[in-house]
Amino acid sequence: RRSQPLARGDVDDGRRGRLFRDRFIFDLSFKNGYALPIVLQLRENMARGLEFDRQQALEAATLLFWQKGYTATSVQDLLAAMQLQRGSLYNTFGCKRDLFLAVLAEYSKQRIGTMQTMFQTALTPMEGLRRYFELLIHESAFDKKGYG
């Protein structure tokens, strides 16, 4: 079987005969002017690490969903608010629905944590409930984020 000449997308890593393409590391042997690739291994951890703060992105999405609602919030709105590229949004969170579920899960986790703290520090369950509802009333009355 005859091999193909090097493709334009191939990148030489500076070592003679070693080539990175897509997710594979090739070693090249040359015969009659053609490179015969031999797959050495799959490249591990090819994806770059997150270059944004996931928590900040979730907070921006939370605020936007809260202000506009799920249906009125477009993916473009989310990209602008979260300061992300489309690929980063989809690679990290999936679709808009999955992002909304991640926002909801984070919000629920924070609320449950607050409630647990209130009950753990209260002397009685009734005092824990009272303190929790007082906190909710205070947050609603002096809301600076626009959550209402």
PDB file of C-alpha atoms in Angstrom:
ATOM      1  CA  ARG A   1       0.000   0.000   0.000  1.00  0.00           C
ATOM      2  CA  ARG A   2       1.409   3.369  -0.999  1.00  0.00           C
ATOM      3  CA  SER A   3       1.577   6.080   1.674  1.00  0.00           C
ATOM      4  CA  GLN A   4       0.557   9.699   1.198  1.00  0.00           C
ATOM      5  CA  PRO A   5       2.847  12.746   1.322  1.00  0.00           C
ATOM      6  CA  LEU A   6       2.744  14.789   4.519  1.00  0.00           C
ATOM      7  CA  ALA A   7      -0.522  16.668   4.947  1.00  0.00           C
ATOM      8  CA  ARG A   8      -0.651  20.411   5.537  1.00  0.00           C
ATOM      9  CA  GLY A   9      -2.092  20.009   9.048  1.00  0.00           C
ATOM     10  CA  ASP A  10       0.823  17.889  10.236  1.00  0.00           C
ATOM     11  CA  VAL A  11       3.130  19.536  12.739  1.00  0.00           C
ATOM     12  CA  ASP A  12       6.736  18.562  13.250  1.00  0.00           C
ATOM     13  CA  ASP A  13       7.598  18.805  16.951  1.00  0.00           C
ATOM     14  CA  GLY A  14      11.270  19.526  16.228  1.00  0.00           C
ATOM     15  CA  ARG A  15      12.501  15.983  16.719  1.00  0.00           C
ATOM     16  CA  ARG A  16      13.553  14.184  13.573  1.00  0.00           C
ATOM     17  CA  GLY A  17      10.906  11.800  12.368  1.00  0.00           C
ATOM     18  CA  ARG A  18       8.323  12.517  15.095  1.00  0.00           C
ATOM     19  CA  LEU A  19       4.996  14.017  14.071  1.00  0.00           C
ATOM     20  CA  PHE A  20       1.891  15.102  16.007  1.00  0.00           C
ATOM     21  CA  ARG A  21      -1.414  14.944  14.211  1.00  0.00           C
ATOM     22  CA  ASP A  22      -4.824  15.089  15.818  1.00  0.00           C
ATOM     23  CA  ARG A  23      -4.706  12.796  18.850  1.00  0.00           C
ATOM     24  CA  PHE A  24      -1.889  10.512  17.754  1.00  0.00           C
ATOM     25  CA  ILE A  25       1.889  10.598  18.015  1.00  0.00           C
ATOM     26  CA  PHE A  26       3.467   9.190  14.874  1.00  0.00           C
ATOM     27  CA  ASP A  27       6.990   8.119  14.176  1.00  0.00           C
ATOM     28  CA  LEU A  28       7.868   8.512  10.524  1.00  0.00           C
ATOM     29  CA  SER A  29       9.978   6.340   8.338  1.00  0.00           C
ATOM     30  CA  PHE A  30      10.727   7.668   4.891  1.00  0.00           C
ATOM     31  CA  LYS A  31      10.690   5.594   1.736  1.00  0.00           C
ATOM     32  CA  ASN A  32      10.859   6.951  -1.812  1.00  0.00           C
ATOM     33  CA  GLY A  33      10.086  10.470  -0.609  1.00  0.00           C
ATOM     34  CA  TYR A  34       6.945   9.428   1.250  1.00  0.00           C
ATOM     35  CA  ALA A  35       6.451   9.353   4.996  1.00  0.00           C
ATOM     36  CA  LEU A  36       5.175   6.103   6.411  1.00  0.00           C
ATOM     37  CA  PRO A  37       3.488   6.933   9.746  1.00  0.00           C
ATOM     38  CA  ILE A  38       3.742   4.451  12.561  1.00  0.00           C
ATOM     39  CA  VAL A  39       1.393   5.197  15.468  1.00  0.00           C
ATOM     40  CA  LEU A  40       3.386   5.222  18.683  1.00  0.00           C
ATOM     41  CA  GLN A  41       0.645   6.210  21.120  1.00  0.00           C
ATOM     42  CA  LEU A  42      -2.458   8.267  21.643  1.00  0.00           C
ATOM     43  CA  ARG A  43      -1.681  11.702  22.979  1.00  0.00           C
ATOM     44  CA  GLU A  44      -2.927  11.997  26.533  1.00  0.00           C
ATOM     45  CA  ASN A  45      -4.496  15.098  28.036  1.00  0.00           C
ATOM     46  CA  MET A  46      -4.656  16.906  24.734  1.00  0.00           C
ATOM     47  CA  ALA A  47      -7.344  19.270  25.912  1.00  0.00           C
ATOM     48  CA  ARG A  48      -6.080  22.412  27.513  1.00  0.00           C
ATOM     49  CA  GLY A  49      -7.091  23.117  31.062  1.00  0.00           C
ATOM     50  CA  LEU A  50      -9.876  25.547  31.734  1.00  0.00           C
ATOM     51  CA  GLU A  51      -8.744  29.076  31.016  1.00  0.00           C
ATOM     52  CA  PHE A  52     -11.649  30.627  32.879  1.00  0.00           C
ATOM     53  CA  ASP A  53     -13.092  30.439  36.359  1.00  0.00           C
ATOM     54  CA  ARG A  54     -15.952  27.952  36.220  1.00  0.00           C
ATOM     55  CA  GLN A  55     -17.536  29.405  39.359  1.00  0.00           C
ATOM     56  CA  GLN A  56     -17.541  32.938  37.939  1.00  0.00           C
ATOM     57  CA  ALA A  57     -19.044  31.660  34.700  1.00  0.00           C
ATOM     58  CA  LEU A  58     -21.806  29.884  36.642  1.00  0.00           C
ATOM     59  CA  GLU A  59     -22.497  33.035  38.666  1.00  0.00           C
ATOM     60  CA  ALA A  60     -22.813  35.090  35.468  1.00  0.00           C
ATOM     61  CA  ALA A  61     -25.178  32.498  33.985  1.00  0.00           C
ATOM     62  CA  THR A  62     -27.197  32.412  37.211  1.00  0.00           C
ATOM     63  CA  LEU A  63     -27.697  36.159  37.159  1.00  0.00           C
ATOM     64  CA  LEU A  64     -28.670  36.137  33.485  1.00  0.00           C
ATOM     65  CA  PHE A  65     -31.145  33.257  33.869  1.00  0.00           C
ATOM     66  CA  TRP A  66     -32.600  34.994  36.913  1.00  0.00           C
ATOM     67  CA  GLN A  67     -33.018  38.322  35.108  1.00  0.00           C
ATOM     68  CA  LYS A  68     -34.286  37.090  31.728  1.00  0.00           C
ATOM     69  CA  GLY A  69     -35.652  33.632  32.420  1.00  0.00           C
ATOM     70  CA  TYR A  70     -34.604  30.409  30.714  1.00  0.00           C
ATOM     71  CA  THR A  71     -36.590  30.842  27.500  1.00  0.00           C
ATOM     72  CA  ALA A  72     -35.623  34.472  26.881  1.00  0.00           C
ATOM     73  CA  THR A  73     -31.914  33.810  27.496  1.00  0.00           C
ATOM     74  CA  SER A  74     -30.107  33.000  24.253  1.00  0.00           C
ATOM     75  CA  VAL A  75     -26.812  31.166  23.947  1.00  0.00           C
ATOM     76  CA  GLN A  76     -25.348  34.400  22.577  1.00  0.00           C
ATOM     77  CA  ASP A  77     -26.506  36.218  25.743  1.00  0.00           C
ATOM     78  CA  LEU A  78     -24.819  33.546  27.853  1.00  0.00           C
ATOM     79  CA  LEU A  79     -21.568  33.765  25.884  1.00  0.00           C
ATOM     80  CA  ALA A  80     -21.447  37.529  26.373  1.00  0.00           C
ATOM     81  CA  ALA A  81     -22.303  37.410  30.081  1.00  0.00           C
ATOM     82  CA  MET A  82     -19.935  34.536  30.842  1.00  0.00           C
ATOM     83  CA  GLN A  83     -17.199  35.951  28.574  1.00  0.00           C
ATOM     84  CA  LEU A  84     -16.683  32.581  26.892  1.00  0.00           C
ATOM     85  CA  GLN A  85     -16.255  31.306  23.380  1.00  0.00           C
ATOM     86  CA  ARG A  86     -18.961  28.989  22.061  1.00  0.00           C
ATOM     87  CA  GLY A  87     -16.643  25.957  22.138  1.00  0.00           C
ATOM     88  CA  SER A  88     -15.701  26.556  25.778  1.00  0.00           C
ATOM     89  CA  LEU A  89     -19.353  26.796  26.771  1.00  0.00           C
ATOM     90  CA  TYR A  90     -20.308  23.571  25.012  1.00  0.00           C
ATOM     91  CA  ASN A  91     -17.167  21.663  26.061  1.00  0.00           C
ATOM     92  CA  THR A  92     -17.541  22.630  29.710  1.00  0.00           C
ATOM     93  CA  PHE A  93     -21.278  22.724  30.288  1.00  0.00           C
ATOM     94  CA  GLY A  94     -22.869  21.034  27.274  1.00  0.00           C
ATOM     95  CA  CYS A  95     -26.021  22.585  25.869  1.00  0.00           C
ATOM     96  CA  LYS A  96     -28.025  25.493  27.319  1.00  0.00           C
ATOM     97  CA  ARG A  97     -30.266  23.080  29.243  1.00  0.00           C
ATOM     98  CA  ASP A  98     -27.250  21.359  30.828  1.00  0.00           C
ATOM     99  CA  LEU A  99     -25.833  24.744  31.814  1.00  0.00           C
ATOM    100  CA  PHE A 100     -29.152  25.673  33.400  1.00  0.00           C
ATOM    101  CA  LEU A 101     -29.144  22.394  35.348  1.00  0.00           C
ATOM    102  CA  ALA A 102     -25.565  23.100  36.506  1.00  0.00           C
ATOM    103  CA  VAL A 103     -26.672  26.585  37.639  1.00  0.00           C
ATOM    104  CA  LEU A 104     -29.645  25.089  39.453  1.00  0.00           C
ATOM    105  CA  ALA A 105     -27.467  22.441  41.121  1.00  0.00           C
ATOM    106  CA  GLU A 106     -24.954  25.062  42.296  1.00  0.00           C
ATOM    107  CA  TYR A 107     -27.713  27.323  43.608  1.00  0.00           C
ATOM    108  CA  SER A 108     -29.330  24.393  45.437  1.00  0.00           C
ATOM    109  CA  LYS A 109     -25.993  23.360  46.932  1.00  0.00           C
ATOM    110  CA  GLN A 110     -25.430  26.879  48.259  1.00  0.00           C
ATOM    111  CA  ARG A 111     -28.956  27.119  49.705  1.00  0.00           C
ATOM    112  CA  ILE A 112     -28.741  23.703  51.355  1.00  0.00           C
ATOM    113  CA  GLY A 113     -25.338  24.632  52.819  1.00  0.00           C
ATOM    114  CA  THR A 114     -26.797  27.834  54.263  1.00  0.00           C
ATOM    115  CA  MET A 115     -29.758  25.944  55.694  1.00  0.00           C
ATOM    116  CA  GLN A 116     -27.500  23.305  57.259  1.00  0.00           C
ATOM    117  CA  THR A 117     -25.398  26.005  58.883  1.00  0.00           C
ATOM    118  CA  MET A 118     -28.498  27.663  60.314  1.00  0.00           C
ATOM    119  CA  PHE A 119     -29.768  24.406  61.792  1.00  0.00           C
ATOM    120  CA  GLN A 120     -26.378  23.267  63.099  1.00  0.00           C
ATOM    121  CA  THR A 121     -25.782  26.507  64.956  1.00  0.00           C
ATOM    122  CA  ALA A 122     -29.345  26.808  66.324  1.00  0.00           C
ATOM    123  CA  LEU A 123     -30.298  25.492  69.744  1.00  0.00           C
ATOM    124  CA  THR A 124     -33.654  24.131  68.520  1.00  0.00           C
ATOM    125  CA  PRO A 125     -35.054  23.183  65.098  1.00  0.00           C
ATOM    126  CA  MET A 126     -37.638  25.980  65.404  1.00  0.00           C
ATOM    127  CA  GLU A 127     -34.857  28.539  65.990  1.00  0.00           C
ATOM    128  CA  GLY A 128     -33.028  27.175  62.917  1.00  0.00           C
ATOM    129  CA  LEU A 129     -36.150  27.651  60.786  1.00  0.00           C
ATOM    130  CA  ARG A 130     -36.709  31.132  62.142  1.00  0.00           C
ATOM    131  CA  ARG A 131     -33.117  32.172  61.445  1.00  0.00           C
ATOM    132  CA  TYR A 132     -33.233  30.712  57.938  1.00  0.00           C
ATOM    133  CA  PHE A 133     -36.440  32.555  57.029  1.00  0.00           C
ATOM    134  CA  GLU A 134     -35.097  35.768  58.527  1.00  0.00           C
ATOM    135  CA  LEU A 135     -32.062  35.405  56.287  1.00  0.00           C
ATOM    136  CA  LEU A 136     -34.278  34.868  53.225  1.00  0.00           C
ATOM    137  CA  ILE A 137     -36.334  37.955  54.070  1.00  0.00           C
ATOM    138  CA  HIS A 138     -33.190  40.018  54.619  1.00  0.00           C
ATOM    139  CA  GLU A 139     -31.651  38.843  51.325  1.00  0.00           C
ATOM    140  CA  SER A 140     -34.849  39.681  49.440  1.00  0.00           C
ATOM    141  CA  ALA A 141     -35.183  43.113  51.018  1.00  0.00           C
ATOM    142  CA  PHE A 142     -31.564  44.146  50.480  1.00  0.00           C
ATOM    143  CA  ASP A 143     -30.869  42.292  47.260  1.00  0.00           C
ATOM    144  CA  LYS A 144     -27.988  43.892  45.339  1.00  0.00           C
ATOM    145  CA  LYS A 145     -27.703  41.294  42.577  1.00  0.00           C
ATOM    146  CA  GLY A 146     -31.238  41.734  41.303  1.00  0.00           C
ATOM    147  CA  TYR A 147     -32.419  38.245  42.209  1.00  0.00           C
ATOM    148  CA  GLY A 148     -35.557  39.511  43.953  1.00  0.00           C
TER     149      GLY A 148
END
